[in-house]
Amino acid sequence: NAGVTQTPKFQVLKTGQSMTLQCAQDMNHNSMYWYRQDPGMGLRLIYYSASEGTTDKGEVPNGYNVSRLNKREFSLRLESAAPSQTSVYFCASSETSGYTFGSGTRLTVV
Amino acid sequence: GDSVTQMEGPVTLSEEAFLTINCTYTATGYPSLFWYVQYPGEGLQLLLKATKADDKGSNKGFEATYRKETTSFHLEKGSVQVSDSAVYFCALSGGFSGGFKTIFGAGTRLFVKA
């Protein structure tokens, strides 16, 4: 089925470890996004990519980096994980008809 | 800048009750308005949308009308089911401030009791 695929679904990291969250979409959308969702905080935009080759900071970019590898793939990297980065991370893609979200990555940093 | 305000939850209803979740927005320009739904353990899914004033979006028995005069986009359903229990997010995009990015409300959790 067409959509947004995120990997992994679950991850536990130790403080200071690094990891990359992967995201791929097969809908030929230009725009892709990374959000984090925390209880009581709603969705907060981390980074976005309006089109292949461009990336921009969102509301909460500190501690993260992104790569728009090609039109399909948009990865999120945590270079040195901190407990404050414990969250559920969602990737999304869009054209004008609204967003399509992945199923999320639940990350715990201990 | 552009913003979305929706009623705080949780909202608790009995099965077959009428549902209203209020949403108001602030935006310059001509934004599109959306409702998304998030079921437990899943990502958000687009529920319905409206792209201009007086448009009505509808899906799965849910409806919302784009009211420019009151800057509102309230979500309604005539008879809720237990399976409608989820978190509902109002959102807008295309305003002059936010551009193509979507601005989400904080979400309203709905519980439906059998």
Short mmCIF file of C-alpha atoms in Angstrom, two decimals:
data_model
loop_
_atom_site.label_atom_id
_atom_site.label_comp_id
_atom_site.label_asym_id
_atom_site.label_seq_id
_atom_site.Cartn_x
_atom_site.Cartn_y
_atom_site.Cartn_z
CA ASN A 1 0.00 0.00 0.00
CA ALA A 2 1.14 3.53 -0.75
CA GLY A 3 2.25 5.52 2.22
CA VAL A 4 5.02 6.57 4.57
CA THR A 5 7.26 3.92 6.10
CA GLN A 6 9.29 4.58 9.25
CA THR A 7 11.93 2.39 10.81
CA PRO A 8 12.49 1.31 13.50
CA LYS A 9 9.17 1.19 15.36
CA PHE A 10 10.79 1.03 18.79
CA GLN A 11 14.27 1.91 20.05
CA VAL A 12 15.99 2.23 23.41
CA LEU A 13 19.22 4.24 23.53
CA LYS A 14 21.67 5.05 26.25
CA THR A 15 22.51 8.71 26.86
CA GLY A 16 25.19 9.81 24.41
CA GLN A 17 24.50 7.15 21.80
CA SER A 18 23.64 8.11 18.24
CA MET A 19 21.05 6.76 15.85
CA THR A 20 19.24 7.54 12.62
CA LEU A 21 15.52 7.27 12.10
CA GLN A 22 14.60 6.33 8.57
CA CYS A 23 11.60 7.51 6.58
CA ALA A 24 10.53 6.74 3.03
CA GLN A 25 7.43 7.68 1.03
CA ASP A 26 6.21 6.27 -2.26
CA MET A 27 3.64 8.92 -3.20
CA ASN A 28 6.04 11.18 -5.12
CA HIS A 29 5.44 14.01 -2.63
CA ASN A 30 7.80 16.97 -2.69
CA SER A 31 7.55 17.93 0.99
CA MET A 32 8.56 15.82 3.98
CA TYR A 33 8.59 16.51 7.71
CA TRP A 34 9.76 15.21 11.06
CA TYR A 35 7.63 15.79 14.17
CA ARG A 36 7.90 14.72 17.76
CA GLN A 37 4.86 14.07 19.92
CA ASP A 38 5.01 14.37 23.69
CA PRO A 39 2.17 14.12 26.22
CA GLY A 40 0.49 17.48 26.64
CA MET A 41 2.69 19.11 23.97
CA GLY A 42 0.91 18.13 20.79
CA LEU A 43 2.96 17.81 17.62
CA ARG A 44 6.14 19.85 17.32
CA LEU A 45 7.97 20.26 14.03
CA ILE A 46 11.66 19.35 14.19
CA TYR A 47 12.80 19.76 10.58
CA TYR A 48 11.19 19.83 7.20
CA SER A 49 12.16 19.56 3.55
CA ALA A 50 10.10 21.51 1.06
CA SER A 51 11.67 19.68 -1.86
CA GLU A 52 14.55 17.39 -2.71
CA GLY A 53 17.83 19.11 -1.88
CA THR A 54 16.45 21.52 0.72
CA THR A 55 16.00 21.25 4.48
CA ASP A 56 14.94 23.80 7.10
CA LYS A 57 14.63 24.00 10.85
CA GLY A 58 11.27 23.75 12.48
CA GLU A 59 10.19 24.60 15.99
CA VAL A 60 12.53 22.30 17.97
CA PRO A 61 15.65 21.47 15.87
CA ASN A 62 18.31 21.43 18.61
CA GLY A 63 20.01 18.05 19.00
CA TYR A 64 18.87 16.78 15.60
CA ASN A 65 20.11 16.72 12.03
CA VAL A 66 18.35 15.63 8.85
CA SER A 67 19.21 14.44 5.38
CA ARG A 68 16.95 14.51 2.35
CA LEU A 69 18.67 11.64 0.57
CA ASN A 70 16.43 11.76 -2.50
CA LYS A 71 12.79 12.54 -3.21
CA ARG A 72 11.62 9.41 -1.36
CA GLU A 73 13.77 9.41 1.76
CA PHE A 74 14.18 11.82 4.66
CA SER A 75 16.21 10.70 7.67
CA LEU A 76 16.52 12.15 11.16
CA ARG A 77 19.75 11.76 13.14
CA LEU A 78 20.37 12.10 16.85
CA GLU A 79 24.11 12.59 17.28
CA SER A 80 24.24 12.32 21.07
CA ALA A 81 20.94 11.21 22.55
CA ALA A 82 19.62 12.83 25.73
CA PRO A 83 16.74 11.77 28.00
CA SER A 84 14.83 14.88 26.85
CA GLN A 85 14.66 13.30 23.41
CA THR A 86 12.49 10.46 24.69
CA SER A 87 9.42 10.82 22.53
CA VAL A 88 7.37 9.42 19.68
CA TYR A 89 8.69 10.58 16.32
CA PHE A 90 6.53 10.88 13.23
CA CYS A 91 7.56 11.39 9.65
CA ALA A 92 5.07 12.84 7.18
CA SER A 93 4.91 13.81 3.54
CA SER A 94 2.53 16.11 1.69
CA GLU A 95 1.33 17.80 -1.39
CA THR A 96 -1.64 20.17 -1.28
CA SER A 97 -4.17 17.53 -0.23
CA GLY A 98 -2.92 17.12 3.31
CA TYR A 99 -0.32 15.13 5.16
CA THR A 100 0.29 11.39 5.16
CA PHE A 101 1.95 10.22 8.37
CA GLY A 102 4.04 7.20 9.15
CA SER A 103 3.16 4.98 12.09
CA GLY A 104 5.85 6.45 14.33
CA THR A 105 9.04 5.52 16.15
CA ARG A 106 8.83 5.25 19.92
CA LEU A 107 12.26 6.26 21.26
CA THR A 108 13.37 5.95 24.87
CA VAL A 109 16.68 7.42 26.01
CA VAL A 110 17.90 6.10 29.36
CA GLY B 1 1.43 34.11 13.01
CA ASP B 2 -1.04 31.43 12.04
CA SER B 3 -2.52 29.40 14.89
CA VAL B 4 -5.20 26.85 15.72
CA THR B 5 -7.10 26.59 19.00
CA GLN B 6 -9.27 23.61 19.80
CA MET B 7 -11.30 22.66 22.84
CA GLU B 8 -9.50 20.90 25.62
CA GLY B 9 -10.32 17.33 26.37
CA PRO B 10 -10.93 14.75 27.24
CA VAL B 11 -14.46 14.61 25.89
CA THR B 12 -16.42 11.63 27.21
CA LEU B 13 -19.66 10.57 25.49
CA SER B 14 -21.98 7.61 25.48
CA GLU B 15 -22.44 5.62 22.30
CA GLU B 16 -24.90 7.25 19.86
CA ALA B 17 -24.45 10.71 21.40
CA PHE B 18 -23.89 13.83 19.28
CA LEU B 19 -20.31 15.04 19.04
CA THR B 20 -18.97 18.56 18.61
CA ILE B 21 -15.28 19.44 18.91
CA ASN B 22 -14.70 23.17 18.56
CA CYS B 23 -11.85 24.57 16.51
CA THR B 24 -11.02 28.20 15.74
CA TYR B 25 -8.11 29.55 13.77
CA THR B 26 -6.10 32.69 13.19
CA ALA B 27 -4.56 33.14 9.76
CA THR B 28 -3.99 35.72 7.08
CA GLY B 29 -4.68 34.79 3.51
CA TYR B 30 -6.78 31.83 2.42
CA PRO B 31 -5.78 28.73 4.35
CA SER B 32 -7.07 25.21 3.89
CA LEU B 33 -8.47 23.55 7.02
CA PHE B 34 -8.16 19.93 8.11
CA TRP B 35 -9.18 17.45 10.75
CA TYR B 36 -6.84 14.56 11.53
CA VAL B 37 -7.54 11.56 13.77
CA GLN B 38 -5.03 9.51 15.75
CA TYR B 39 -6.01 6.10 17.06
CA PRO B 40 -4.00 4.58 19.93
CA GLY B 41 -0.51 3.54 18.89
CA GLU B 42 -0.85 4.90 15.36
CA GLY B 43 0.11 7.96 13.34
CA LEU B 44 -2.31 10.72 12.41
CA GLN B 45 -4.70 10.11 9.53
CA LEU B 46 -6.41 12.77 7.46
CA LEU B 47 -10.13 12.67 8.33
CA LEU B 48 -11.52 15.53 6.24
CA LYS B 49 -10.60 18.87 4.76
CA ALA B 50 -12.04 22.08 3.31
CA THR B 51 -10.18 24.43 1.05
CA LYS B 52 -12.35 27.56 0.95
CA ALA B 53 -15.03 29.41 2.86
CA ASP B 54 -18.40 27.64 3.20
CA ASP B 55 -16.95 24.33 2.01
CA LYS B 56 -18.08 21.30 4.01
CA GLY B 57 -15.67 18.43 4.48
CA SER B 58 -17.12 15.03 5.35
CA ASN B 59 -15.92 11.48 5.91
CA LYS B 60 -17.06 8.44 7.95
CA GLY B 61 -20.07 10.37 9.31
CA PHE B 62 -17.95 13.31 10.47
CA GLU B 63 -18.53 16.80 9.08
CA ALA B 64 -16.96 20.24 9.42
CA THR B 65 -17.82 23.51 7.68
CA TYR B 66 -15.25 26.22 6.91
CA ARG B 67 -16.72 29.38 8.46
CA LYS B 68 -14.64 32.39 7.53
CA GLU B 69 -16.90 34.88 9.32
CA THR B 70 -16.34 33.13 12.66
CA THR B 71 -12.88 31.68 11.77
CA SER B 72 -14.10 28.26 12.84
CA PHE B 73 -14.02 24.66 11.63
CA HIS B 74 -15.95 22.66 14.23
CA LEU B 75 -16.03 18.86 13.92
CA GLU B 76 -19.44 17.16 14.30
CA LYS B 77 -20.85 13.65 14.19
CA GLY B 78 -24.47 12.78 14.74
CA SER B 79 -23.99 9.43 16.49
CA VAL B 80 -20.60 8.37 17.85
CA GLN B 81 -19.42 4.79 18.23
CA VAL B 82 -16.93 3.22 20.62
CA SER B 83 -14.58 2.87 17.66
CA ASP B 84 -14.46 6.68 17.32
CA SER B 85 -12.43 6.89 20.53
CA ALA B 86 -9.24 8.66 19.46
CA VAL B 87 -7.44 12.01 19.52
CA TYR B 88 -8.66 14.58 17.00
CA PHE B 89 -6.44 17.37 15.65
CA CYS B 90 -7.61 20.49 13.87
CA ALA B 91 -5.06 21.98 11.47
CA LEU B 92 -4.52 24.63 8.81
CA SER B 93 -2.08 25.23 6.00
CA GLY B 94 -1.56 27.79 3.30
CA GLY B 95 -1.87 30.92 5.39
CA PHE B 96 0.53 33.75 4.62
CA SER B 97 2.45 33.17 7.85
CA GLY B 98 2.93 29.41 7.79
CA GLY B 99 2.96 28.90 4.05
CA PHE B 100 2.74 25.29 2.93
CA LYS B 101 3.54 23.95 6.39
CA THR B 102 0.63 22.68 8.48
CA ILE B 103 -0.14 24.23 11.84
CA PHE B 104 -1.73 21.73 14.26
CA GLY B 105 -3.95 22.31 17.26
CA ALA B 106 -3.10 20.61 20.54
CA GLY B 107 -5.55 17.74 19.98
CA THR B 108 -8.76 16.70 21.73
CA ARG B 109 -9.08 13.23 23.18
CA LEU B 110 -12.48 11.57 22.75
CA PHE B 111 -13.66 8.64 24.84
CA VAL B 112 -16.88 6.89 23.81
CA LYS B 113 -18.49 4.56 26.35
CA ALA B 114 -20.63 1.59 25.36
#
